[in-house]
XYZ file of C-alpha atoms in Angstrom:
55
model
C -5.941 18.243 -7.797
C -4.040 15.265 -6.969
C -6.294 12.138 -5.423
C -5.145 10.639 -2.222
C -5.117 7.012 -2.029
C -5.467 5.325 1.271
C -4.038 1.730 0.985
C -4.412 -0.863 3.701
C -1.954 -3.659 3.581
C -0.004 -5.935 5.332
C 3.676 -4.889 5.835
C 6.148 -7.794 6.344
C 8.395 -7.407 9.410
C 11.519 -6.310 8.402
C 13.429 -8.941 10.113
C 11.529 -12.003 8.692
C 10.042 -10.348 5.689
C 7.193 -12.492 6.291
C 3.797 -11.121 5.426
C 1.967 -13.739 7.742
C 3.335 -12.302 10.730
C 3.258 -8.858 9.451
C 1.689 -5.716 10.732
C -1.413 -4.291 9.179
C -0.791 -0.702 8.067
C -2.957 2.234 6.682
C -0.911 4.454 4.362
C -1.898 7.603 2.545
C -0.290 8.092 -0.821
C -0.906 11.162 -3.031
C -0.609 9.456 -6.450
C -2.479 9.841 -9.588
C -2.866 5.988 -10.251
C -2.352 2.839 -8.699
C 0.302 1.511 -10.990
C 2.525 4.594 -10.132
C 2.030 3.601 -6.399
C 2.885 0.091 -7.171
C 5.983 1.094 -9.244
C 7.019 3.746 -6.569
C 6.865 1.596 -3.576
C 7.359 -1.976 -5.433
C 3.994 -3.292 -3.798
C 2.882 -6.674 -5.372
C -0.977 -6.865 -5.944
C -1.403 -9.469 -3.177
C -0.316 -7.178 -0.531
C -2.677 -4.650 -1.064
C -5.755 -5.286 1.273
C -7.961 -2.390 -0.088
C -7.689 0.878 -1.734
C -9.902 4.268 -1.389
C -9.839 7.603 -2.659
C -10.444 10.695 -0.871
C -10.551 14.147 -2.136
């Protein structure tokens, strides 16, 4: 069974690409590993605030 990762991160505003004024988003991703998640979504580690797994 695949794990679901709940990722809290600050999403930059599309107009400015500025993370400081971005919005906090919580996303669910059904991935096996964080590296796969980062590769697929091109997420830098610094943008990710917290990650937790749910079954």
